[in-house]
PDB file of C-alpha atoms in Angstrom:
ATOM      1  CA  UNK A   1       3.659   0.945  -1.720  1.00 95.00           C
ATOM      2  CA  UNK A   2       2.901  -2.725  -1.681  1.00 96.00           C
ATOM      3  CA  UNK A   3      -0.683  -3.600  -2.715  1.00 97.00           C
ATOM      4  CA  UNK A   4      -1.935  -6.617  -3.004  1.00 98.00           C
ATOM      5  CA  UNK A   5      -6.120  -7.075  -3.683  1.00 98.00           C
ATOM      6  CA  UNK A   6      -7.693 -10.456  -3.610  1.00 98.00           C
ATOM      7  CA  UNK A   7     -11.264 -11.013  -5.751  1.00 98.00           C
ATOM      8  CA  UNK A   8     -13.099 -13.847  -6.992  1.00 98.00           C
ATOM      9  CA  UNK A   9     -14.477 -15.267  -3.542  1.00 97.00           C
ATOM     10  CA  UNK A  10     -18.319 -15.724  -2.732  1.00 97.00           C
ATOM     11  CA  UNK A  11     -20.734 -18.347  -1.932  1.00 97.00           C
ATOM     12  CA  UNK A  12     -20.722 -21.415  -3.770  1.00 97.00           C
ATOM     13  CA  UNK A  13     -22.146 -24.989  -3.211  1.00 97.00           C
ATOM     14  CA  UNK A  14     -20.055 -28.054  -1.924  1.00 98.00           C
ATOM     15  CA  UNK A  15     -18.773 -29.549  -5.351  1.00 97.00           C
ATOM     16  CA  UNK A  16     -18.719 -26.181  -6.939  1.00 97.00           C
ATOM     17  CA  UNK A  17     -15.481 -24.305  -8.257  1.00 97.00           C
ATOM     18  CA  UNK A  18     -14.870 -20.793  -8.043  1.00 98.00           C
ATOM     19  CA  UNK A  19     -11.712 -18.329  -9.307  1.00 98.00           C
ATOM     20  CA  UNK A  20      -9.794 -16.436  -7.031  1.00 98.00           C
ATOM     21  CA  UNK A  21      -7.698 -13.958  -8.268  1.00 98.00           C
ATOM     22  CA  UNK A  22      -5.042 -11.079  -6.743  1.00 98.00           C
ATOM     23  CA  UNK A  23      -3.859  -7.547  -8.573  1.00 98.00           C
ATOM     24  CA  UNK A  24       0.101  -6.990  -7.161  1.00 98.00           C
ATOM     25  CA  UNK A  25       1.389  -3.407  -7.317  1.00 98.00           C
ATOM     26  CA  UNK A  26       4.202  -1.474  -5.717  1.00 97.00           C
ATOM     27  CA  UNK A  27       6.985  -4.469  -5.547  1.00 97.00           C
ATOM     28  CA  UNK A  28       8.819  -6.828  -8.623  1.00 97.00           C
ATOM     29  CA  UNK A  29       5.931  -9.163  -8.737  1.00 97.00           C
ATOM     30  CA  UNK A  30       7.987 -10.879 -11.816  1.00 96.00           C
ATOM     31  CA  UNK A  31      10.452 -12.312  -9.599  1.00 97.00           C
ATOM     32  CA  UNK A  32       8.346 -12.337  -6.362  1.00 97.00           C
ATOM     33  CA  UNK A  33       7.531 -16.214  -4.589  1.00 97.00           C
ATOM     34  CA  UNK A  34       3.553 -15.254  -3.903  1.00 98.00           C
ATOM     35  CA  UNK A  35       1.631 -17.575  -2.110  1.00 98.00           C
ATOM     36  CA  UNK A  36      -2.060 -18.530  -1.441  1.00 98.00           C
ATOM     37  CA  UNK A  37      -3.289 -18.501   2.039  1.00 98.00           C
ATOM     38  CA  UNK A  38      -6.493 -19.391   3.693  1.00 98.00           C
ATOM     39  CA  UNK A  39      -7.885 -18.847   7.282  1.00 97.00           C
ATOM     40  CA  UNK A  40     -11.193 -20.347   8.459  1.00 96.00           C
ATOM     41  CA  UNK A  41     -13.089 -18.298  11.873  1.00 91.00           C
ATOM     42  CA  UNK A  42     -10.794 -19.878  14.752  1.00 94.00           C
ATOM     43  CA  UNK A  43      -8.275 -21.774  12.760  1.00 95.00           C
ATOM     44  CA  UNK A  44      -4.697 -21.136  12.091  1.00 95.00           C
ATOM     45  CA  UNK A  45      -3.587 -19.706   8.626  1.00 96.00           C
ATOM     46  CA  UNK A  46      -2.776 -22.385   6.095  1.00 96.00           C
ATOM     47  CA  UNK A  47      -0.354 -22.225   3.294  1.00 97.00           C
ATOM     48  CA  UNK A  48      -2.648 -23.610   0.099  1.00 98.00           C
ATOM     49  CA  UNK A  49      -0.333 -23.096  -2.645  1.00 98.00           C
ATOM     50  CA  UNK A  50       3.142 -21.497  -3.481  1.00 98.00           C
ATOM     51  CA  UNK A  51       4.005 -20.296  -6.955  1.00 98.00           C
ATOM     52  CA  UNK A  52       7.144 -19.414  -8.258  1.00 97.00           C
ATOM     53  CA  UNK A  53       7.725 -16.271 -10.368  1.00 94.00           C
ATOM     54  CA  UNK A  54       9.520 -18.887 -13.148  1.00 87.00           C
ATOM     55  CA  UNK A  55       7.976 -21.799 -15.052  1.00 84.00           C
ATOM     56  CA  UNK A  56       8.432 -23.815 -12.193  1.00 92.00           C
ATOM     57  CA  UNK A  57       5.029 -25.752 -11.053  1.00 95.00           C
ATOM     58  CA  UNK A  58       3.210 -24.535  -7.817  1.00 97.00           C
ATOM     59  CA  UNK A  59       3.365 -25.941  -4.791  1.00 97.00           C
ATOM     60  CA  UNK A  60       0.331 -27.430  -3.252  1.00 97.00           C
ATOM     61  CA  UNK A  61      -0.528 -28.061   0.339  1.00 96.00           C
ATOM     62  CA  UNK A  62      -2.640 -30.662   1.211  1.00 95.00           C
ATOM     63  CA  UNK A  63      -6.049 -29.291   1.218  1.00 93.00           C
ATOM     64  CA  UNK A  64      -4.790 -28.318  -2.411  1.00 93.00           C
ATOM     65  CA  UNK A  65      -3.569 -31.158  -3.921  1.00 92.00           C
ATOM     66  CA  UNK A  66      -5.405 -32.583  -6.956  1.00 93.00           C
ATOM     67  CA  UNK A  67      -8.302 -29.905  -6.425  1.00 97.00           C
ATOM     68  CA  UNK A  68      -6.907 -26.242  -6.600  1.00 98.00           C
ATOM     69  CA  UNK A  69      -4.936 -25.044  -9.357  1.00 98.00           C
ATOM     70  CA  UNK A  70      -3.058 -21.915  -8.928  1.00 98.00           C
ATOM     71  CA  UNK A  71      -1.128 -19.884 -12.098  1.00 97.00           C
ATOM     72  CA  UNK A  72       0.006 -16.101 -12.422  1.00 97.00           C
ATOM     73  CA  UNK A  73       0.274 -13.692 -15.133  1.00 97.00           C
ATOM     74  CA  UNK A  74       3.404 -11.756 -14.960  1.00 96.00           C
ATOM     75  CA  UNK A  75       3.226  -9.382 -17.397  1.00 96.00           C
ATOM     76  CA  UNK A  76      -0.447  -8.621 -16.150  1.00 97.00           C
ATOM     77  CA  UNK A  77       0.497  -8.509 -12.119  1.00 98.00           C
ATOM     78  CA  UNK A  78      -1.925 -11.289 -11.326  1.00 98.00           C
ATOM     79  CA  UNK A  79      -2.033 -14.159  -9.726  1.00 98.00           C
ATOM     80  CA  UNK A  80      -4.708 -16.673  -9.389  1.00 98.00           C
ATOM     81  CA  UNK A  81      -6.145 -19.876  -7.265  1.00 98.00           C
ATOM     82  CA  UNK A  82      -8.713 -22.189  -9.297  1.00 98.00           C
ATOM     83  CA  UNK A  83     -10.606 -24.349  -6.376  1.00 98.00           C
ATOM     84  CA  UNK A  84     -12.874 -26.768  -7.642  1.00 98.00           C
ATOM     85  CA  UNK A  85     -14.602 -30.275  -6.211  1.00 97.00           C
ATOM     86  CA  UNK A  86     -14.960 -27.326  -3.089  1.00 98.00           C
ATOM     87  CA  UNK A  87     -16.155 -28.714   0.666  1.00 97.00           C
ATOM     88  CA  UNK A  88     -17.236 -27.009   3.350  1.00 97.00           C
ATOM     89  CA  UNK A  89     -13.949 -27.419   5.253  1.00 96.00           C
ATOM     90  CA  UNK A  90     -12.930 -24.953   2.526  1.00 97.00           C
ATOM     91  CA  UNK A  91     -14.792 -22.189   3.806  1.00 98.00           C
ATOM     92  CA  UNK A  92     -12.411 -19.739   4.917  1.00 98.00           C
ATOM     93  CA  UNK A  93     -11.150 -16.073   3.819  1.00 98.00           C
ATOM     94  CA  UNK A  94      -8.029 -16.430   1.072  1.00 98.00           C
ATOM     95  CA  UNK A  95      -5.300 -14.080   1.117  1.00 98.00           C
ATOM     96  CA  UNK A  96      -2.548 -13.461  -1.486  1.00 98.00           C
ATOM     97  CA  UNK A  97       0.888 -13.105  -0.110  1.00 97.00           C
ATOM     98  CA  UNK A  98       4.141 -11.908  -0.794  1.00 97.00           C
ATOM     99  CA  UNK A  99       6.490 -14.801   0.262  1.00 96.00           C
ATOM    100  CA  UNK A 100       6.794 -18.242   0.260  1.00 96.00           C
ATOM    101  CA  UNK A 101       4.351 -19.470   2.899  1.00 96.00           C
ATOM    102  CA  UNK A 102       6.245 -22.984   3.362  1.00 96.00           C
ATOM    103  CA  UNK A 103       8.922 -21.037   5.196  1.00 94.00           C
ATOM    104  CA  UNK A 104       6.707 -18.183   6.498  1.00 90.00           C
ATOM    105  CA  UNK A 105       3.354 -16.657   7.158  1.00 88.00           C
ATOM    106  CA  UNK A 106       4.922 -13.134   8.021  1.00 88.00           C
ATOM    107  CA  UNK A 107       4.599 -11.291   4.476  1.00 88.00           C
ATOM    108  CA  UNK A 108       2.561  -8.462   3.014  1.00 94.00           C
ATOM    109  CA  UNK A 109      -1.033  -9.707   2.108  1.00 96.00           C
ATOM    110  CA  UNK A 110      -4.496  -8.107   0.695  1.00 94.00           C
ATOM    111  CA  UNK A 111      -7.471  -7.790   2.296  1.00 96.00           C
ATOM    112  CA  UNK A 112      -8.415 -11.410   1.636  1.00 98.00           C
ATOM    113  CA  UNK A 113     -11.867 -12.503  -0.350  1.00 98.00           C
ATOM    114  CA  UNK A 114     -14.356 -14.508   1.765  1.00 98.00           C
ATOM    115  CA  UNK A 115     -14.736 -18.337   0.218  1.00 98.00           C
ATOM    116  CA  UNK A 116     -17.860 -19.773   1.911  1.00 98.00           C
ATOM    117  CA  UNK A 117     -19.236 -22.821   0.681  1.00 98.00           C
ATOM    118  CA  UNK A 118     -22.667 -24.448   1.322  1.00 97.00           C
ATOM    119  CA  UNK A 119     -23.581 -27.740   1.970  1.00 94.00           C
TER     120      UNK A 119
END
């Protein structure tokens, strides 16, 4: 069975940085695309960052670029999503998911971890 569990999120103040990170069970995580997804209340899902199961550098949308930072640890089954310099726009609940969200959102995800951040 595919599991997927996202932690990290909470409250944090605009400027802050916080560490996301997601346990993978139950599927080749090794050579598994996983990607970082975010949805804000009323707002479509975004694709934040895409990282490849090699040495390859991530992917970064636009509301990622030069401010999140996203790595895995294969041998571990865990990926992660560093946001820093964080805005309120960022507010939103952050999923892990298996696939490459540049070509689609359908893919197994976790429960998501609530990112809310203050003014």
């Amino acid at each position: 069975e595919v599991q997927l569990a996202e932690s990290g999120g909470g409250t944090v103040q605009s400027g802050g940085n916080v560490t996301l990170s997601c346990a993978a069970s139950g599927f080749p995580f090794s050579i598994a695309m996983m990607s970082w997804v975010r949805q804000a209340p009323g707002e479509e899902i975004e694709c934040v960052s895409v990282v490849y199961p090699t040495l390859q550098s991530p992917y970064y949308g636009d509301v990622a670029k030069g401010r999140f930072t996203a790595s895995r640890d294969n041998t571990k089954k865990m990926l992660y999503l560093q946001l820093s310099s964080l805005k309120t726009e960022d507010t939103a609940m952050y999923y892990c998911m298996w696939s490459d969200c540049r070509q689609s959102m359908i893919g197994s995800r976790g429960q998501g971890t609530q990112v809310t951040v203050s003014p």
